[in-house]
PDB file of C-alpha atoms in Angstrom:
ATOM      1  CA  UNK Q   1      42.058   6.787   1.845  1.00  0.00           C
ATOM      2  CA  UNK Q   2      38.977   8.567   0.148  1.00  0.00           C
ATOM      3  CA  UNK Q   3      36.826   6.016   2.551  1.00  0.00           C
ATOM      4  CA  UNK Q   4      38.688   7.458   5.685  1.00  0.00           C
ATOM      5  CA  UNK Q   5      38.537  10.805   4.885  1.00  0.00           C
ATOM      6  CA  UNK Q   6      34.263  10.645   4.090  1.00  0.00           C
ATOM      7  CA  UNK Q   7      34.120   8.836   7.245  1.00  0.00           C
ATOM      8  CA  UNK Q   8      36.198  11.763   9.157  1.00  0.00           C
ATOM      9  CA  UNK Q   9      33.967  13.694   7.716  1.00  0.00           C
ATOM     10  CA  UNK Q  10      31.110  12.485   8.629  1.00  0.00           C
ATOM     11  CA  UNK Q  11      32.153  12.136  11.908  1.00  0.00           C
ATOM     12  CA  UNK Q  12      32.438  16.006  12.381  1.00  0.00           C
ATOM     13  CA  UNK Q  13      28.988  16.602  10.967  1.00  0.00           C
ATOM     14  CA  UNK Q  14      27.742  14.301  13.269  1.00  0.00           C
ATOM     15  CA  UNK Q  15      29.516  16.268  16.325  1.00  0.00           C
ATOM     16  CA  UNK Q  16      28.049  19.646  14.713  1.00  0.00           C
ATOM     17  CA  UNK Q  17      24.725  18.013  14.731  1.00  0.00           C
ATOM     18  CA  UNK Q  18      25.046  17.204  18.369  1.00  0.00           C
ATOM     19  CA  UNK Q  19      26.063  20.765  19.476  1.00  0.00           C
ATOM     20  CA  UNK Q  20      23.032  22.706  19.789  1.00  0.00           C
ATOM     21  CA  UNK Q  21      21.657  19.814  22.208  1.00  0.00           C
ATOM     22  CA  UNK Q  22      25.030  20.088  24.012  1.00  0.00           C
ATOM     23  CA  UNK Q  23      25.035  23.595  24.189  1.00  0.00           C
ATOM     24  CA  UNK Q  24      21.258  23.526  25.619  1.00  0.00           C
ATOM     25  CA  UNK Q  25      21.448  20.949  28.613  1.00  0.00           C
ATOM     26  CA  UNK Q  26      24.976  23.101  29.197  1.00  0.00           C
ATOM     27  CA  UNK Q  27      23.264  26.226  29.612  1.00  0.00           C
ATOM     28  CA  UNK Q  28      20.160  24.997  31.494  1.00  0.00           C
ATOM     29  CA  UNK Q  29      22.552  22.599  33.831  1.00  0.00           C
ATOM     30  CA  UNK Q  30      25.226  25.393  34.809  1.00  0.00           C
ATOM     31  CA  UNK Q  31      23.393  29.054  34.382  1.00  0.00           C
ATOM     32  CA  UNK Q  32      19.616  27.756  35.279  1.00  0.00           C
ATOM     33  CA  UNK Q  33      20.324  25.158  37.569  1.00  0.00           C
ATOM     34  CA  UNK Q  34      23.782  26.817  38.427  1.00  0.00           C
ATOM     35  CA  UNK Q  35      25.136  23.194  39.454  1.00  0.00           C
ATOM     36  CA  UNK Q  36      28.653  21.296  37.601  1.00  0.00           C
ATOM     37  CA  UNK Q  37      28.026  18.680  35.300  1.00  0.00           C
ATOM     38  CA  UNK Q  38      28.257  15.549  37.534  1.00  0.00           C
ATOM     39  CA  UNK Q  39      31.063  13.250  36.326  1.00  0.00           C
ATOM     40  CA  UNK Q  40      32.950  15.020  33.241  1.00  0.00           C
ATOM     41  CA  UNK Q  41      34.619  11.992  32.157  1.00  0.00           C
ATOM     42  CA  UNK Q  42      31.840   9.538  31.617  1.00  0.00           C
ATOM     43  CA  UNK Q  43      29.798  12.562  29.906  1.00  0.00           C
ATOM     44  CA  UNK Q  44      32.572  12.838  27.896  1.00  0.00           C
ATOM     45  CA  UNK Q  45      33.331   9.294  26.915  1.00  0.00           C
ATOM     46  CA  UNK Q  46      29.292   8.884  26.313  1.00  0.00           C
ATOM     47  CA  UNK Q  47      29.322  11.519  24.129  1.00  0.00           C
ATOM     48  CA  UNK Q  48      32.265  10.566  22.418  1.00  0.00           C
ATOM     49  CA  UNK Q  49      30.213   7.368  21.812  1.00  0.00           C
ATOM     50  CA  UNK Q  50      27.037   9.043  20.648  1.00  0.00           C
ATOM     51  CA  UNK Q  51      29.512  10.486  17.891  1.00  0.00           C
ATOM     52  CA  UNK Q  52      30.691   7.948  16.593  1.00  0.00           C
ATOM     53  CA  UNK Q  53      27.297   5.511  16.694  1.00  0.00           C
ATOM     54  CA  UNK Q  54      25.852   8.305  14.556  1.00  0.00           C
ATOM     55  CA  UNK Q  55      28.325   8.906  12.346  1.00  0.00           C
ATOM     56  CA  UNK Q  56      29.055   5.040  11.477  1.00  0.00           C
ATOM     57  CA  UNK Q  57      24.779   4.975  11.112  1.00  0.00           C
ATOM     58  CA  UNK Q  58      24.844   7.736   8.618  1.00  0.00           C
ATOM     59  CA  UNK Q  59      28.198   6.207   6.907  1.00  0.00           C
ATOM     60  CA  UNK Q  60      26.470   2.445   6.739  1.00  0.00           C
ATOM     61  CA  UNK Q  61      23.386   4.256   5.371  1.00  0.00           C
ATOM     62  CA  UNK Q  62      24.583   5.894   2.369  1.00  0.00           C
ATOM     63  CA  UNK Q  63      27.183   3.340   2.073  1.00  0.00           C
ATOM     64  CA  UNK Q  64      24.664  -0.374   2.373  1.00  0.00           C
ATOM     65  CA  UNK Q  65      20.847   0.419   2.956  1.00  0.00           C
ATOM     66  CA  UNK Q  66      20.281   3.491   0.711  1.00  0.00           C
ATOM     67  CA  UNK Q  67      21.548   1.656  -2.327  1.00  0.00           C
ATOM     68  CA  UNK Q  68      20.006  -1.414  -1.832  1.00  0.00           C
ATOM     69  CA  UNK Q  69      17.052   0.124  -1.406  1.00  0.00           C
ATOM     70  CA  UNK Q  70      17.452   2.436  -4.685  1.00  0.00           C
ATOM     71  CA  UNK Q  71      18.610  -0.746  -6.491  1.00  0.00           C
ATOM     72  CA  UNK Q  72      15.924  -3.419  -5.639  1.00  0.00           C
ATOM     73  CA  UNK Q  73      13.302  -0.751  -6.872  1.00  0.00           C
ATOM     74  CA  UNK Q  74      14.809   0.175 -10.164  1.00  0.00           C
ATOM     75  CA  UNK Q  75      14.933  -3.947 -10.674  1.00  0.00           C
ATOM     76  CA  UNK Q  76      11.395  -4.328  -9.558  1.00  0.00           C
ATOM     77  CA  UNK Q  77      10.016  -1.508 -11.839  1.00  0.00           C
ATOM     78  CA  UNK Q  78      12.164  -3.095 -14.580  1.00  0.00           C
ATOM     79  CA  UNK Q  79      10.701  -6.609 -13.975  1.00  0.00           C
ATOM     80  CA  UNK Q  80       7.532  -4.876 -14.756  1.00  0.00           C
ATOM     81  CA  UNK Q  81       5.785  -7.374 -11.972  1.00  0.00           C
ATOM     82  CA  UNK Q  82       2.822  -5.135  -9.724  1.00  0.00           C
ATOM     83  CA  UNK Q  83       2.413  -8.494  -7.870  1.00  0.00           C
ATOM     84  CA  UNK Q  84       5.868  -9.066  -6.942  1.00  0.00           C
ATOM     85  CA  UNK Q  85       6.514  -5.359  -6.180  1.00  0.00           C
ATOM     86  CA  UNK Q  86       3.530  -4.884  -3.713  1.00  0.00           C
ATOM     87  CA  UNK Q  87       4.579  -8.191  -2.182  1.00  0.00           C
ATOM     88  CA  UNK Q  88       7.765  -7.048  -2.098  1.00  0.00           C
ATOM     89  CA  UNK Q  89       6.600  -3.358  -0.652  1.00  0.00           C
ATOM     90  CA  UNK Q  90       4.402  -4.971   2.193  1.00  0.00           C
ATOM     91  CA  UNK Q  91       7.312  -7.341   3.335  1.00  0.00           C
ATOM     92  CA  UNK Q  92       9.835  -4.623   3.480  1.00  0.00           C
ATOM     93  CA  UNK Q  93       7.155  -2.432   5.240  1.00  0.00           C
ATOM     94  CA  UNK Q  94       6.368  -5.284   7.659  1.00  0.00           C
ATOM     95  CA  UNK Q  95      10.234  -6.919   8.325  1.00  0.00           C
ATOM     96  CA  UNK Q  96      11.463  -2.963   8.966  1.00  0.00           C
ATOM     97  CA  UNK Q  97       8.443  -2.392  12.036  1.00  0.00           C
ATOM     98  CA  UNK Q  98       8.788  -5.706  13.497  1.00  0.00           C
ATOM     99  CA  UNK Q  99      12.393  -5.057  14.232  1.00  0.00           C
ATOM    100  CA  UNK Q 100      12.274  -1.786  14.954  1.00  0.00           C
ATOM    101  CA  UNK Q 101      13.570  -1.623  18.913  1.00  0.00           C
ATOM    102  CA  UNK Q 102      11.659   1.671  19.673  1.00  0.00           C
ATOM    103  CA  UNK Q 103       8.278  -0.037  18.663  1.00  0.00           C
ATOM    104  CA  UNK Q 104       9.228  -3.433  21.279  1.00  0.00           C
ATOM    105  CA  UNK Q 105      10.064  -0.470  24.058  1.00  0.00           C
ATOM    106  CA  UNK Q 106       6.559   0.788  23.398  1.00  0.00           C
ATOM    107  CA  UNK Q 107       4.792  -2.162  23.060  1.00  0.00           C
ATOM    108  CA  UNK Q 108       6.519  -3.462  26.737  1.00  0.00           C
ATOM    109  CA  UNK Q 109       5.592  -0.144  28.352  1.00  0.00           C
ATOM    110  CA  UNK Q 110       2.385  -0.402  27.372  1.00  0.00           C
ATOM    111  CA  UNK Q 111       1.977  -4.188  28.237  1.00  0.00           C
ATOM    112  CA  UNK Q 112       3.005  -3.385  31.530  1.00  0.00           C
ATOM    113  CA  UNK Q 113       0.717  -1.157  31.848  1.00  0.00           C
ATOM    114  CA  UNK Q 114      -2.173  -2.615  30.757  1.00  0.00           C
ATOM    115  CA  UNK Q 115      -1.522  -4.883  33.320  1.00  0.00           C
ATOM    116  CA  UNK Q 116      -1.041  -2.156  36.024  1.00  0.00           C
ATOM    117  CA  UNK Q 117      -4.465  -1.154  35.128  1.00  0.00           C
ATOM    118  CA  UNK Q 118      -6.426  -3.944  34.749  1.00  0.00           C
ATOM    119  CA  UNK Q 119      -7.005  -4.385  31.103  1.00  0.00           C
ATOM    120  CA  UNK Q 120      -5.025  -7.767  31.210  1.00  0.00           C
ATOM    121  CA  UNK Q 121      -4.002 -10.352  33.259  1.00  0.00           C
ATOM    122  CA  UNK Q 122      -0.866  -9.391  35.159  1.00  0.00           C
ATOM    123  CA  UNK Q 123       1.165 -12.375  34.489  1.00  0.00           C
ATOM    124  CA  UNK Q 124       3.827 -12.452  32.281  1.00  0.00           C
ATOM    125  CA  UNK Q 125       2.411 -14.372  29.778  1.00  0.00           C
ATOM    126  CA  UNK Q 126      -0.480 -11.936  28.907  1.00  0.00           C
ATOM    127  CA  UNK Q 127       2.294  -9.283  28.741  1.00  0.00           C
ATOM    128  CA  UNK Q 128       3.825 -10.933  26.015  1.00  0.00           C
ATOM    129  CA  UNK Q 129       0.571 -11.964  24.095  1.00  0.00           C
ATOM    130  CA  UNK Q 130      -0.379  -8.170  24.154  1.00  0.00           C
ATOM    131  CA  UNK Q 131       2.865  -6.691  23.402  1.00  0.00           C
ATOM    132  CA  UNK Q 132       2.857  -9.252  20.842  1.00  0.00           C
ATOM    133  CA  UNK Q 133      -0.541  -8.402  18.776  1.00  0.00           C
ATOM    134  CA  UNK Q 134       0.771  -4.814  19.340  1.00  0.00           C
ATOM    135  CA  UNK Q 135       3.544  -4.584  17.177  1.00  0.00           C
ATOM    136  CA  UNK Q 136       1.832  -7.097  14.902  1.00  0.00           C
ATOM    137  CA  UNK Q 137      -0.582  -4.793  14.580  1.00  0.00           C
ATOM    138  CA  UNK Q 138       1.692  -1.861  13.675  1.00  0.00           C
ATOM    139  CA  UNK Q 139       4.054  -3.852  11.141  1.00  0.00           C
ATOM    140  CA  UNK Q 140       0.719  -5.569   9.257  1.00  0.00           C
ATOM    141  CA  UNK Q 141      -0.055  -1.389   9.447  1.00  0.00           C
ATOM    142  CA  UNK Q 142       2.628  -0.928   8.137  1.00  0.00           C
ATOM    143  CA  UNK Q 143       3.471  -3.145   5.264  1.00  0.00           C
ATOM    144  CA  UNK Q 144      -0.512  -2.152   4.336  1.00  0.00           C
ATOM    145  CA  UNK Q 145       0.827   1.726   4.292  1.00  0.00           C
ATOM    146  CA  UNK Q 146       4.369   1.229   1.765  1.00  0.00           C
ATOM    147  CA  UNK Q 147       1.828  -1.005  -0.267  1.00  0.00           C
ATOM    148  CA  UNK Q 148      -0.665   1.656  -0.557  1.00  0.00           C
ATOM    149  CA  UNK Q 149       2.572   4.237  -1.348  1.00  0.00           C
ATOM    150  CA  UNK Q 150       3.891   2.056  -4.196  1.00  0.00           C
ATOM    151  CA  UNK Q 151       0.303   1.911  -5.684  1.00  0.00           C
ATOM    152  CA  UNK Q 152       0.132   5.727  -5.421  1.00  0.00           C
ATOM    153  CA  UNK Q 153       3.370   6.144  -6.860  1.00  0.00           C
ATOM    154  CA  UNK Q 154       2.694   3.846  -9.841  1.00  0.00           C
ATOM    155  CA  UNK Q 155      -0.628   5.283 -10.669  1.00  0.00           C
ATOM    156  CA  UNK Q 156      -0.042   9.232  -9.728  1.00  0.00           C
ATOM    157  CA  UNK Q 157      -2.668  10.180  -7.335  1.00  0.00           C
ATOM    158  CA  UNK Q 158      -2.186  12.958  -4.763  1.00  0.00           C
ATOM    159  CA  UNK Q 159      -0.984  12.290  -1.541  1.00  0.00           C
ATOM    160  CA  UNK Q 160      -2.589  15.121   0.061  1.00  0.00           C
ATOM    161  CA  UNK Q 161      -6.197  13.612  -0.477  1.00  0.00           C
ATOM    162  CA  UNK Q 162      -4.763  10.612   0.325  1.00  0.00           C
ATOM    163  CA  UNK Q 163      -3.494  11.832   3.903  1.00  0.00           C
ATOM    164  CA  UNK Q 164      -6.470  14.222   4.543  1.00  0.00           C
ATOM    165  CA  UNK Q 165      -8.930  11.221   4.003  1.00  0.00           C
ATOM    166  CA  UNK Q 166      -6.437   9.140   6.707  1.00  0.00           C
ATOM    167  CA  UNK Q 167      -6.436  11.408   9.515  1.00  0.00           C
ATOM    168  CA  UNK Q 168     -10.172  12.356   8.876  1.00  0.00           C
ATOM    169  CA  UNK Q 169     -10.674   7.894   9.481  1.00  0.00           C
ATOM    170  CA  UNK Q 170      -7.920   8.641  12.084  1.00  0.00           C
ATOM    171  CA  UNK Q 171     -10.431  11.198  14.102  1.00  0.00           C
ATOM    172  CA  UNK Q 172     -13.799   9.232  13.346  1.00  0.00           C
ATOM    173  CA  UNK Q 173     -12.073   6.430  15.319  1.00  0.00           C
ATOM    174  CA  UNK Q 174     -10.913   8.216  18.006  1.00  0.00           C
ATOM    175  CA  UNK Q 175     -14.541   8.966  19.021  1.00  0.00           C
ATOM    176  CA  UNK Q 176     -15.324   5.096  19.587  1.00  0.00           C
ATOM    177  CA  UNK Q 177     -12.230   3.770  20.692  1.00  0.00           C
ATOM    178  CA  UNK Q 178     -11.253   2.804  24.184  1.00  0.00           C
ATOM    179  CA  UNK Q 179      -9.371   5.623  25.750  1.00  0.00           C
ATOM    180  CA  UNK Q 180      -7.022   3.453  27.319  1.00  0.00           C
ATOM    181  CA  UNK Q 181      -5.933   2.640  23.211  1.00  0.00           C
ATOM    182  CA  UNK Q 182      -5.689   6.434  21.809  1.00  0.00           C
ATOM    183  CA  UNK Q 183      -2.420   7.699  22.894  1.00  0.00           C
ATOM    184  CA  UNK Q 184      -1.017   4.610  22.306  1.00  0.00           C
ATOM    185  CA  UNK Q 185      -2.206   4.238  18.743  1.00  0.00           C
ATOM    186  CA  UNK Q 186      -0.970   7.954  17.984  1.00  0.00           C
ATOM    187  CA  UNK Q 187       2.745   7.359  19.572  1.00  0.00           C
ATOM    188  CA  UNK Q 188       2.921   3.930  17.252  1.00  0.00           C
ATOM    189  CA  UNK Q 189       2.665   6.134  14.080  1.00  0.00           C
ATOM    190  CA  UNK Q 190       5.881   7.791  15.247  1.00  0.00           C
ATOM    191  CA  UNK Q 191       7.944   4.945  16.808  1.00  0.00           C
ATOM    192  CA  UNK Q 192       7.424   3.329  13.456  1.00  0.00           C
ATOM    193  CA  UNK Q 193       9.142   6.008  11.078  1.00  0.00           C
ATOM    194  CA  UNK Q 194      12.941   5.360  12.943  1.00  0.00           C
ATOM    195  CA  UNK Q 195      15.820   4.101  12.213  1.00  0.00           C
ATOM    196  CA  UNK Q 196      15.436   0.863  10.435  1.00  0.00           C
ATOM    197  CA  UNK Q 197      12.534   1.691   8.459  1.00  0.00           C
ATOM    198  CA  UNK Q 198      12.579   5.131   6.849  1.00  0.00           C
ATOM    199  CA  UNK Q 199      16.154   5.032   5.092  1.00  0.00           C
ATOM    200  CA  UNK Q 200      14.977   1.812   3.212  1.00  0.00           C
ATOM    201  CA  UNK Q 201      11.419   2.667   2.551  1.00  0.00           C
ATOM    202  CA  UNK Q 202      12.727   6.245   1.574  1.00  0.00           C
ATOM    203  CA  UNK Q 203      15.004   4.472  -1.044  1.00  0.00           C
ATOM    204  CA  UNK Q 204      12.028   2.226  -2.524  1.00  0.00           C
ATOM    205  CA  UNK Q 205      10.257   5.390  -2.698  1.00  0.00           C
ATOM    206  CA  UNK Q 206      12.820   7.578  -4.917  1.00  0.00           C
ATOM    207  CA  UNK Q 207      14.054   4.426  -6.187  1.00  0.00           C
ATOM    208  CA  UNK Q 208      11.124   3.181  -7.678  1.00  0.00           C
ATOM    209  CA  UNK Q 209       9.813   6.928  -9.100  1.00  0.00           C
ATOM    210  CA  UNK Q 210      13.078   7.197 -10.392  1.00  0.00           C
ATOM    211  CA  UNK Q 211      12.202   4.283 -12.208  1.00  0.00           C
ATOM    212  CA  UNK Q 212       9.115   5.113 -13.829  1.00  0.00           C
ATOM    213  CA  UNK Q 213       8.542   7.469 -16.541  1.00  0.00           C
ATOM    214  CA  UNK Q 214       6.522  10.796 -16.102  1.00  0.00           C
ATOM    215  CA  UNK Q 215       7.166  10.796 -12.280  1.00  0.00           C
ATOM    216  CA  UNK Q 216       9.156  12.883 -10.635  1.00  0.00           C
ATOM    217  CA  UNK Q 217      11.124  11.520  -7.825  1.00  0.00           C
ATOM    218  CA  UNK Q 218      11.247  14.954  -5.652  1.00  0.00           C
ATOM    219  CA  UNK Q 219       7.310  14.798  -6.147  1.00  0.00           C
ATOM    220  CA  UNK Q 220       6.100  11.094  -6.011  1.00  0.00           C
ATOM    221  CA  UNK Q 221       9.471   9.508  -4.404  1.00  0.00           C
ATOM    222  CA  UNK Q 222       8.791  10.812  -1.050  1.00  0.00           C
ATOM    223  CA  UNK Q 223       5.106  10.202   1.408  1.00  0.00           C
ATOM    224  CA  UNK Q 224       5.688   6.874   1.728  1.00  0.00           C
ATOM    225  CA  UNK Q 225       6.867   7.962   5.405  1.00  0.00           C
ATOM    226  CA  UNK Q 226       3.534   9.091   5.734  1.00  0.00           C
ATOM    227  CA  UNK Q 227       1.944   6.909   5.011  1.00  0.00           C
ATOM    228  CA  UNK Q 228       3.642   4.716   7.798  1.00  0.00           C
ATOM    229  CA  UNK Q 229       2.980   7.075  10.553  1.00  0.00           C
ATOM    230  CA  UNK Q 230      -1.014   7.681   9.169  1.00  0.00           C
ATOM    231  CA  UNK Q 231      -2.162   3.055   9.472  1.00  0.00           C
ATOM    232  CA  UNK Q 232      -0.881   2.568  12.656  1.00  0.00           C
ATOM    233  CA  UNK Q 233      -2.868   4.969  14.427  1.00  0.00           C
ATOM    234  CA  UNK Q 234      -5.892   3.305  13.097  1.00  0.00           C
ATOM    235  CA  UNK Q 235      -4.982  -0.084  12.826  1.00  0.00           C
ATOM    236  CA  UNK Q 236      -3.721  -0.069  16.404  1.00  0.00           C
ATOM    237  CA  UNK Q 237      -7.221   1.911  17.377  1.00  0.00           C
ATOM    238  CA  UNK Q 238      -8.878  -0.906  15.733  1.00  0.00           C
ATOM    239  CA  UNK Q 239      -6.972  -3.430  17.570  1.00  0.00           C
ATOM    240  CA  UNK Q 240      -7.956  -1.911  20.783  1.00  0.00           C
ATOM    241  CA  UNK Q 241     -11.780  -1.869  19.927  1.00  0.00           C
ATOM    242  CA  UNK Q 242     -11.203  -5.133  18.993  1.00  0.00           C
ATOM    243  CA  UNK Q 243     -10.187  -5.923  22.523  1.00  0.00           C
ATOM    244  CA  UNK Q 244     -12.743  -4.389  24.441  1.00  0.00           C
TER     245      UNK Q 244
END
């Protein structure tokens, strides 16, 4: 019963969180545009849906992947293994980006075109074998950025040198790379950080400074997001002047 009433819950924040973007395409649609929404009931019914896809996301979150995450770092930090934990940080960092869907939507887009424009060979082949390195690319990124956040966690250091000294590598590269590369490379850093990989990553994080005495999770638990937006944009940059 408790489990029915959280999820009822949830299910109402979830609808308040959707009302200011309701209200907004409302207002522009029927005072700006001054036209009727074109067919209420499948805006409805899609909504409805949008609801409850969010809500059961948030619910399976704190319910399966939060924990998990929280758990495996407090047993890793107890196992007192750096090896096993970094291995363990880069593969969770990696496995996260390589399925993320909004990272194989970018990678096809830019495939395609690529192709359009001449960089590769138009046939479907080279469109895979592009799209491919990309989002190898951005996962090996990746995994290299949670690795580098567990280190810094473990040993202290300040994540705002840390990032400063990132995006200053970030806007050296940007000077040499191929144009055709450098908005690409910048949207990977954000298609990265969604839905599969920051709630787990975010639980290794405060999982694993919870874990260790003299940090502070609210100080060291969190960055590790940053981290995986900051590598792609140079790994991917380096990919592309790798190409050309």
């Amino acid at each position: 019963m408790k489990a029915i009433v959280a999820l009822f819950r949830s299910m109402l924040l979830s609808l308040r969180d959707l009302l200011p973007i309701i209200a907004v395409i409302s207002f522009f649609q029927l005072a700006v545009l001054q036209q009727p929404l074109p067919e209420w009931g499948t805006i409805l019914l899609g909504l409805l849906f949008v609801v409850m896809g969010l809500t059961f996301f948030i619910f399976g979150l704190e319910m399966g992947l939060f924990p998990i995450g929280e758990t495996m770092a407090h047993a890793f930090a107890s196992k007192g293994s750096l090896a096993w934990l970094l291995i363990f940080a880069f593969c969770l960092g990696f496995g996260t980006t390589i399925a993320e869907p909004a990272l194989t939507a970018v990678a096809n887009e830019a495939a395609e075109v690529a192709a359009e424009g001449g960089m590769i060979a138009k046939d479907e082949s080279a469109q895979e074998d592009y799209a491919s390195g990309l989002r190898l690319t951005v996962a090996f990124s990746v995994g290299f950025a949670i690795m580098i956040g567990v280190l810094r966690i473990l040993k202290g250091w300040p994540i705002q040198w840390m990032i400063i000294g990132g995006y200053g590598v970030v806007m050296t590269m940007t000077w040499f790379a191929p144009p055709s590369i450098i908005g690409i490379a910048y949207d990977s850093g954000g298609v990265t950080t969604s839905t599969i990989t920051v709630p787990l990553v975010t639980a290794l994080g405060v999982g694993l400074a919870s874990s260790i005495k003299g940090r502070n999770p609210m100080v060291d638990g969190f960055g590790l997001i940053a981290f995986a937006s900051l590598t792609p944009m140079i790994f991917v940059m380096g990919y592309g002047m790798f190409l050309s």
